[in-house]
Short mmCIF file of C-alpha atoms in Angstrom, two decimals:
data_model
loop_
_atom_site.label_atom_id
_atom_site.label_comp_id
_atom_site.label_asym_id
_atom_site.label_seq_id
_atom_site.Cartn_x
_atom_site.Cartn_y
_atom_site.Cartn_z
CA MET A 1 77.16 82.67 123.74
CA SER A 2 74.41 83.58 120.90
CA ALA A 3 72.23 86.93 120.96
CA ALA A 4 68.33 87.34 120.59
CA HIS A 5 67.26 90.55 119.20
CA SER A 6 64.15 91.93 118.73
CA MET A 7 61.82 95.30 118.03
CA ILE A 8 59.39 96.14 120.76
CA ASP A 9 56.75 99.06 121.18
CA ARG A 10 57.73 101.69 123.49
CA MET A 11 54.71 104.55 124.71
CA THR A 12 56.45 108.07 124.70
CA GLY A 13 55.19 110.94 125.85
CA ARG A 14 53.03 110.24 128.64
CA ILE A 15 52.97 112.90 131.38
CA ASN A 16 54.75 110.85 134.07
CA ASP A 17 57.71 110.41 132.29
CA GLN A 18 57.38 114.07 131.97
CA SER A 19 59.92 116.73 134.80
CA LEU A 20 57.48 117.79 137.55
CA LEU A 21 57.13 121.37 136.87
CA PHE A 22 55.96 120.44 132.96
CA GLN A 23 53.42 118.57 134.17
CA TYR A 24 51.82 120.48 136.44
CA THR A 25 52.56 123.39 134.85
CA ILE A 26 50.31 121.17 131.70
CA LYS A 27 47.35 120.30 133.90
CA LEU A 28 46.61 123.59 134.83
CA VAL A 29 47.24 124.83 131.14
CA LEU A 30 44.21 122.16 130.70
CA LEU A 31 42.32 123.32 134.10
CA VAL A 32 42.52 127.47 133.54
CA SER A 33 41.72 126.96 130.02
CA PHE A 34 38.45 125.14 130.34
CA LEU A 35 37.41 127.25 133.79
CA GLU A 36 38.11 130.38 130.80
CA LEU A 37 36.06 128.87 128.33
CA VAL A 38 32.90 128.18 130.38
CA ILE A 39 33.08 131.20 132.74
CA TYR A 40 34.67 133.96 130.78
CA ARG A 41 33.10 133.01 127.22
CA LEU A 42 30.71 131.11 127.79
CA VAL A 43 28.87 132.40 130.92
CA SER A 44 30.02 135.61 131.09
CA ARG A 45 28.31 136.04 127.43
CA LEU A 46 24.75 134.08 128.49
CA GLY A 47 24.23 137.38 131.20
CA MET A 48 23.84 139.53 127.79
CA HIS A 49 20.43 137.42 127.46
CA LEU A 50 19.48 137.94 131.00
CA SER A 51 18.64 141.73 130.47
CA LYS A 52 14.90 141.03 131.41
CA LEU A 53 15.58 138.70 134.20
CA ALA A 54 17.76 141.32 135.72
CA GLN A 55 15.29 144.39 136.13
CA GLU A 56 13.45 141.98 137.88
CA HIS A 57 15.81 139.81 140.14
CA GLU A 58 18.61 142.04 141.82
CA TRP A 59 21.10 138.92 142.17
CA ILE A 60 22.18 138.61 138.31
CA ILE A 61 24.14 141.99 138.00
CA PRO A 62 26.69 141.15 140.90
CA THR A 63 26.97 137.38 139.61
CA PHE A 64 27.62 137.90 136.30
CA THR A 65 29.45 140.85 136.86
CA ALA A 66 31.83 138.29 139.52
CA LEU A 67 31.96 135.70 136.77
CA THR A 68 33.38 137.26 134.36
CA GLY A 69 36.51 139.03 136.85
CA ILE A 70 37.17 135.36 137.34
CA GLY A 71 37.28 134.66 133.39
CA GLN A 72 39.01 137.51 133.30
CA TRP A 73 41.08 135.65 135.70
CA ALA A 74 41.63 132.88 134.23
CA LEU A 75 41.92 134.19 131.00
CA ASN A 76 45.37 135.94 132.01
CA THR A 77 46.38 132.78 134.27
CA VAL A 78 46.29 130.87 131.52
CA ALA A 79 48.54 133.17 129.42
CA ILE A 80 51.18 133.22 131.79
CA LEU A 81 51.15 129.60 131.41
CA LEU A 82 51.12 129.33 128.51
CA PHE A 83 54.45 131.20 127.99
CA LEU A 84 55.73 129.08 130.72
CA ALA A 85 54.86 125.84 128.87
CA LEU A 86 55.61 126.84 125.49
CA ALA A 87 58.94 127.44 126.53
CA VAL A 88 59.43 124.38 128.20
CA ALA A 89 58.11 122.25 125.52
CA ALA A 90 60.75 124.04 122.73
CA VAL A 91 63.82 123.38 125.06
CA ASN A 92 63.13 120.16 125.56
CA ARG A 93 62.75 119.85 121.48
CA MET A 94 66.26 121.28 121.18
CA THR A 95 67.54 119.35 124.07
CA GLU A 96 65.89 115.89 122.82
CA ARG A 97 66.64 116.49 118.72
CA GLY A 98 68.22 119.61 118.35
CA LEU A 99 67.64 122.04 115.67
CA VAL A 100 67.48 119.74 112.76
CA GLY A 101 64.55 118.39 111.13
CA SER A 102 61.47 120.23 112.06
CA ASN A 103 62.68 121.69 114.68
CA ARG A 104 64.07 123.30 112.01
CA ILE A 105 60.95 125.61 111.55
CA ILE A 106 58.80 124.91 114.98
CA VAL A 107 61.47 126.16 116.96
CA PRO A 108 61.60 129.51 115.64
CA SER A 109 58.52 129.65 114.86
CA VAL A 110 57.21 128.74 118.00
CA ALA A 111 60.70 131.33 119.61
CA LEU A 112 58.76 134.54 117.03
CA LEU A 113 55.13 133.41 118.33
CA LEU A 114 56.21 133.95 121.65
CA LEU A 115 58.12 137.22 120.85
CA LEU A 116 55.22 138.34 118.99
CA THR A 117 52.78 137.64 121.74
CA GLY A 118 54.77 140.00 124.39
CA GLY A 119 55.42 142.81 121.84
CA PHE A 120 51.93 143.15 120.54
CA LEU A 121 50.75 143.64 124.50
CA LEU A 122 53.68 145.77 125.61
CA ILE A 123 53.59 147.76 122.34
CA PRO A 124 49.76 147.35 120.59
CA PRO A 125 50.56 147.71 117.06
CA THR A 126 48.75 151.00 116.51
CA VAL A 127 50.66 151.98 113.28
CA MET A 128 49.60 148.91 111.02
CA PRO A 129 47.42 146.67 113.13
CA THR A 130 46.08 144.69 110.17
CA LEU A 131 49.81 144.01 109.02
CA GLY A 132 50.69 142.93 112.93
CA ALA A 133 47.56 140.86 112.91
CA ALA A 134 48.46 139.26 109.38
CA ILE A 135 52.23 137.98 109.97
CA TYR A 136 51.12 136.76 113.85
CA ASN A 137 48.80 134.32 111.79
CA PHE A 138 51.06 133.35 109.13
CA VAL A 139 53.86 132.15 111.78
CA ALA A 140 50.73 130.67 113.77
CA LEU A 141 49.58 128.81 110.68
CA ILE A 142 53.40 128.13 109.63
CA ALA A 143 53.91 126.46 113.41
CA ILE A 144 50.88 124.50 113.19
CA ALA A 145 51.25 123.47 109.66
CA CYS A 146 54.73 121.71 110.91
CA LEU A 147 53.90 120.45 113.80
CA MET A 148 50.65 118.55 112.51
CA THR A 149 53.07 117.11 109.09
CA GLU A 150 55.43 115.99 111.76
CA TYR A 151 51.93 114.25 113.63
CA LEU A 152 51.14 112.99 110.44
CA SER A 153 54.85 111.22 109.68
CA THR A 154 54.99 109.48 113.24
CA HIS A 155 51.16 108.20 113.12
CA PRO A 156 50.64 106.04 110.80
CA ALA A 157 47.38 104.97 111.14
CA TRP A 158 44.26 106.22 109.24
CA SER A 159 41.86 107.28 112.13
CA HIS A 160 44.99 109.65 113.47
CA ARG A 161 45.33 110.91 109.70
CA ALA A 162 42.09 111.32 108.98
CA MET A 163 42.00 113.56 112.34
CA GLY A 164 45.02 115.40 111.66
CA LEU A 165 44.66 116.15 108.25
CA THR A 166 40.79 117.08 108.84
CA TYR A 167 42.00 119.41 112.00
CA LEU A 168 44.53 120.88 109.53
CA LEU A 169 42.13 121.51 106.88
CA GLY A 170 39.29 122.99 109.21
CA ILE A 171 41.76 125.52 111.22
CA GLY A 172 42.87 126.20 108.23
CA GLY A 173 40.02 128.03 106.74
CA TRP A 174 40.22 130.58 109.51
CA PHE A 175 43.94 131.01 109.15
CA TYR A 176 42.80 131.76 105.33
CA TYR A 177 40.19 134.27 106.03
CA GLN A 178 42.16 136.34 108.58
CA ILE A 179 45.56 136.44 107.11
CA VAL A 180 43.37 137.15 103.36
CA SER A 181 40.92 139.55 104.69
CA THR A 182 43.57 141.38 106.76
CA ILE A 183 46.24 141.85 103.89
CA TYR A 184 42.85 142.67 101.52
CA SER A 185 42.13 145.51 104.44
CA PHE A 186 45.79 146.91 104.39
CA THR A 187 45.74 146.87 100.65
CA GLY A 188 42.96 149.44 100.69
CA THR A 189 40.87 147.06 98.44
CA VAL A 190 37.40 147.40 98.46
CA MET A 191 36.55 143.92 96.70
CA ALA A 192 35.49 140.86 98.94
CA PRO A 193 38.45 138.74 99.12
CA PRO A 194 37.86 135.31 97.12
CA LEU A 195 36.51 132.44 98.73
CA VAL A 196 36.85 133.81 102.34
CA TYR A 197 33.19 132.95 103.56
CA GLU A 198 33.33 129.95 101.57
CA ALA A 199 36.63 129.05 103.47
CA ILE A 200 35.64 129.75 106.68
CA ARG A 201 31.75 127.89 106.39
CA VAL A 202 34.07 124.69 104.97
CA GLY A 203 36.68 124.92 107.88
CA GLU A 204 34.69 124.71 110.33
CA ALA A 205 31.94 121.85 108.99
CA LEU A 206 35.89 120.15 109.24
CA MET A 207 36.66 121.26 112.63
CA VAL A 208 33.47 119.53 113.27
CA LEU A 209 34.34 116.19 111.52
CA SER A 210 37.68 115.87 113.35
CA SER A 211 36.26 116.32 116.89
CA ILE A 212 33.76 113.57 115.80
CA LEU A 213 37.26 111.51 114.30
CA VAL A 214 38.98 111.55 117.53
CA PHE A 215 36.72 108.96 119.19
CA TRP A 216 37.70 107.06 116.41
CA ALA A 217 41.35 107.56 116.60
CA TYR A 218 41.80 107.91 119.92
CA GLY A 219 38.82 107.04 122.01
CA ARG A 220 37.88 103.22 120.44
CA GLY A 221 36.67 100.84 123.19
CA VAL A 222 32.95 99.45 121.67
CA SER A 223 34.08 97.47 118.62
CA PHE A 224 32.21 94.78 116.75
CA ARG A 225 35.20 92.50 116.67
CA THR A 226 35.93 91.83 119.72
CA ARG A 227 35.97 87.44 119.91
CA ASN A 228 34.17 88.63 123.44
CA GLN A 229 30.42 87.60 123.30
CA ARG A 230 29.58 90.03 126.23
CA GLN A 231 31.98 92.98 124.82
CA ARG A 232 29.81 92.75 121.17
CA ARG A 233 26.45 93.12 122.86
CA ARG A 234 27.73 95.57 124.39
CA ALA A 235 29.04 97.05 121.39
CA ILE A 236 25.57 96.71 119.08
CA TRP A 237 23.35 98.39 121.99
CA PHE A 238 26.25 101.30 121.77
CA TRP A 239 25.92 101.86 118.28
CA MET A 240 22.40 100.95 118.34
CA THR A 241 21.43 103.81 121.38
CA ALA A 242 23.46 105.96 119.49
CA GLY A 243 22.65 105.85 116.12
CA SER A 244 19.41 106.10 117.34
CA ILE A 245 19.76 109.80 119.92
CA PHE A 246 21.51 110.96 116.28
CA THR A 247 18.51 110.66 114.31
CA MET A 248 16.52 111.79 116.99
CA MET A 249 18.34 114.60 117.61
CA LEU A 250 18.25 115.17 113.25
CA PHE A 251 15.04 114.69 112.53
CA LEU A 252 13.65 116.23 115.93
CA ASP A 253 12.86 120.29 114.71
CA TYR A 254 10.76 118.69 112.33
CA LEU A 255 9.01 116.24 114.82
CA LEU A 256 8.28 119.22 116.71
CA LYS A 257 6.42 121.08 114.01
CA GLN A 258 4.60 118.14 113.52
CA TYR A 259 3.71 117.68 117.12
CA ASP A 260 3.44 121.29 118.59
CA PRO A 261 4.12 124.15 116.15
CA GLY A 262 4.27 126.85 119.24
CA MET A 263 7.22 124.77 121.49
CA ALA A 264 9.16 124.06 118.20
CA ASN A 265 9.30 127.99 117.80
CA ASN A 266 9.64 127.98 121.62
CA ILE A 267 12.72 125.36 121.01
CA ARG A 268 14.06 126.67 118.33
CA SER A 269 14.67 130.65 119.93
CA ALA A 270 16.60 128.89 122.62
CA ALA A 271 18.65 126.48 120.20
CA ALA A 272 19.40 129.47 118.55
CA GLY A 273 20.29 131.80 122.33
CA ILE A 274 22.46 128.79 122.59
CA GLY A 275 24.46 129.54 119.59
CA TRP A 276 25.31 132.82 119.30
CA ILE A 277 27.13 132.27 123.25
CA PHE A 278 28.88 129.51 121.59
CA GLN A 279 29.86 131.59 118.69
CA PHE A 280 31.13 133.97 120.44
CA GLY A 281 32.68 131.74 122.92
CA MET A 282 34.13 129.16 120.37
CA GLY A 283 33.52 130.61 117.16
CA TYR A 284 30.47 127.94 116.17
CA THR A 285 28.27 129.55 114.07
CA PHE A 286 25.97 126.41 113.91
CA PHE A 287 25.19 126.54 110.93
CA LEU A 288 25.60 122.34 110.66
CA PRO A 289 22.08 120.71 111.91
CA PHE A 290 22.80 120.81 115.80
CA ALA A 291 22.71 116.75 116.11
CA PHE A 292 26.41 117.35 114.15
CA TYR A 293 27.87 120.43 117.01
CA MET A 294 26.36 117.58 119.97
CA THR A 295 28.04 114.24 118.50
CA GLY A 296 31.30 115.54 118.02
CA LEU A 297 31.35 117.65 121.77
CA LEU A 298 30.42 113.84 123.16
CA CYS A 299 32.96 112.10 121.15
CA TRP A 300 35.44 114.80 122.34
CA ALA A 301 34.77 115.07 125.63
CA TYR A 302 34.98 111.13 125.84
CA THR A 303 38.26 110.58 124.68
CA VAL A 304 40.13 113.57 126.32
CA ILE A 305 38.61 111.79 129.76
CA LYS A 306 39.93 108.99 128.54
CA LEU A 307 42.73 110.08 127.83
CA LEU A 308 43.22 111.62 131.03
CA THR A 309 42.77 109.26 132.87
CA MET A 310 45.40 106.59 131.21
CA GLY A 311 48.28 109.64 131.74
CA ARG A 312 48.62 109.99 128.12
CA LEU A 313 49.73 113.57 126.79
CA ALA A 314 47.44 113.49 123.91
CA GLY A 315 44.74 113.92 126.26
CA TYR A 316 45.74 117.14 127.09
CA GLY A 317 46.90 117.87 123.61
CA ILE A 318 43.01 117.04 121.88
CA GLY A 319 41.63 119.16 125.28
CA LEU A 320 43.52 122.16 124.88
CA MET A 321 43.01 122.08 120.67
CA PHE A 322 39.21 122.28 120.93
CA ILE A 323 39.12 124.45 123.77
CA ALA A 324 40.37 126.71 121.99
CA GLY A 325 37.20 126.80 119.47
CA TYR A 326 37.58 127.78 115.76
CA THR A 327 38.36 131.53 115.54
CA LEU A 328 40.99 132.21 117.17
CA ILE A 329 40.36 136.00 117.67
CA VAL A 330 42.99 136.11 120.93
CA SER A 331 46.76 135.81 120.93
CA ASN A 332 46.21 132.98 123.94
CA LEU A 333 44.25 131.08 121.97
CA THR A 334 46.41 130.26 119.39
CA LEU A 335 49.41 129.96 121.46
CA MET A 336 46.51 126.40 122.92
CA VAL A 337 46.49 125.47 119.87
CA VAL A 338 50.36 125.31 118.98
CA PHE A 339 50.81 124.09 122.89
CA GLY A 340 48.38 121.42 122.46
CA LEU A 341 49.68 120.15 118.83
CA MET A 342 53.20 119.93 119.91
CA LEU A 343 51.78 117.79 123.37
CA LEU A 344 49.98 115.79 120.57
CA THR A 345 53.19 114.97 118.95
CA MET A 346 54.85 113.80 122.36
CA ASP A 347 52.61 110.92 122.73
CA ARG A 348 53.67 108.74 120.00
CA HIS A 349 54.82 104.37 119.42
CA ARG A 350 58.10 104.27 119.11
CA ARG A 351 60.43 101.13 117.80
CA ASP A 352 63.20 100.19 120.15
CA ALA A 353 65.73 97.41 120.33
CA ALA A 354 64.66 95.22 122.83
CA ASP A 355 67.79 94.54 125.13
CA SER A 356 70.17 91.32 124.37
CA VAL A 357 69.14 88.41 126.10
CA PRO A 358 71.84 85.72 125.76
CA ALA A 359 71.12 82.20 125.32
CA ILE A 360 71.66 79.69 127.73
CA GLY A 361 73.36 76.34 126.33
CA VAL A 362 75.39 73.24 127.47
CA PRO A 363 79.13 74.72 127.84
CA ASP A 364 81.87 73.04 124.88
CA SER A 365 83.33 71.17 126.91
CA LEU A 366 83.20 70.50 130.87
CA ALA A 367 86.41 72.51 131.27
CA SER A 368 84.86 75.74 130.52
CA GLY A 369 82.64 75.28 132.78
CA HIS A 370 84.97 75.37 135.45
CA ALA A 371 85.49 78.42 137.54
#
């Protein structure tokens, strides 16, 4: 008999392929992280702008106080869940691959990151806080760089590599700012570190670009290349509408100023307040036109929802990476990015050999066909 061997593409890393404990941990991490972002980092800071209204309405202060308490509960909960999730993910990597290849750096870095996080919570680095922060950020940067390198090596598509590389360079701008600034502060240098402000601005722009490229890498579903005439017409209408809205948002301030300068000033003031909230919540300074941030938000939200409905770990990973924001000033946010990248590397195509299929043919002789 002859055997036919073929190669097939198999999607690995779907959430249903994981253990039940890991599945619920991933889902809870994403849910509680989103609640912490909305309730604690965004809504609670909105209350700082309502001081005048609080004098007229008594319900504002207790409402925002309760929301802040819920947000702090979500912050503590997501910290515990991240510790559990990263520990399980590191053990799974060791079990499946062993301490070889990139695991020789990733697993020890994640373990050291967890130890440093727990150590700083139990024993705050009061003696040398700046040096401890520099070491923590350096270890986190190594883990993130190794995970992204593994992602780039296992995802040959240009869209995936463009998204991953821009994210790495973007978050690298923040880490460069933090590490260099803390080292200069520890040494007592009065001079400003070189290129720190340029790095953090370029990093923010690359993060926004990466959130847009997420749609190109994972959310494509409206393409001109399809042969289906109905889908092609839908794609034309979609991109025309999206382009029109983007152009309108890009020149909205100029158009309002021409129409009504007073209205333009009011909207500009409201946008500045929203930008302040997002700056403290996610670290974006909104120095770019508002249209780019809104485009990145819509592209990210659409892609994450699409991937979550498909049950792909990439949706959970991308969701956590951008929920953490740009300025990772809390250890929970750093762990969120590391865990998101670990989930992103688990979602990939693998080339496997198909089971051998025996060829059906005529027996060589009549005797060979007898029992």
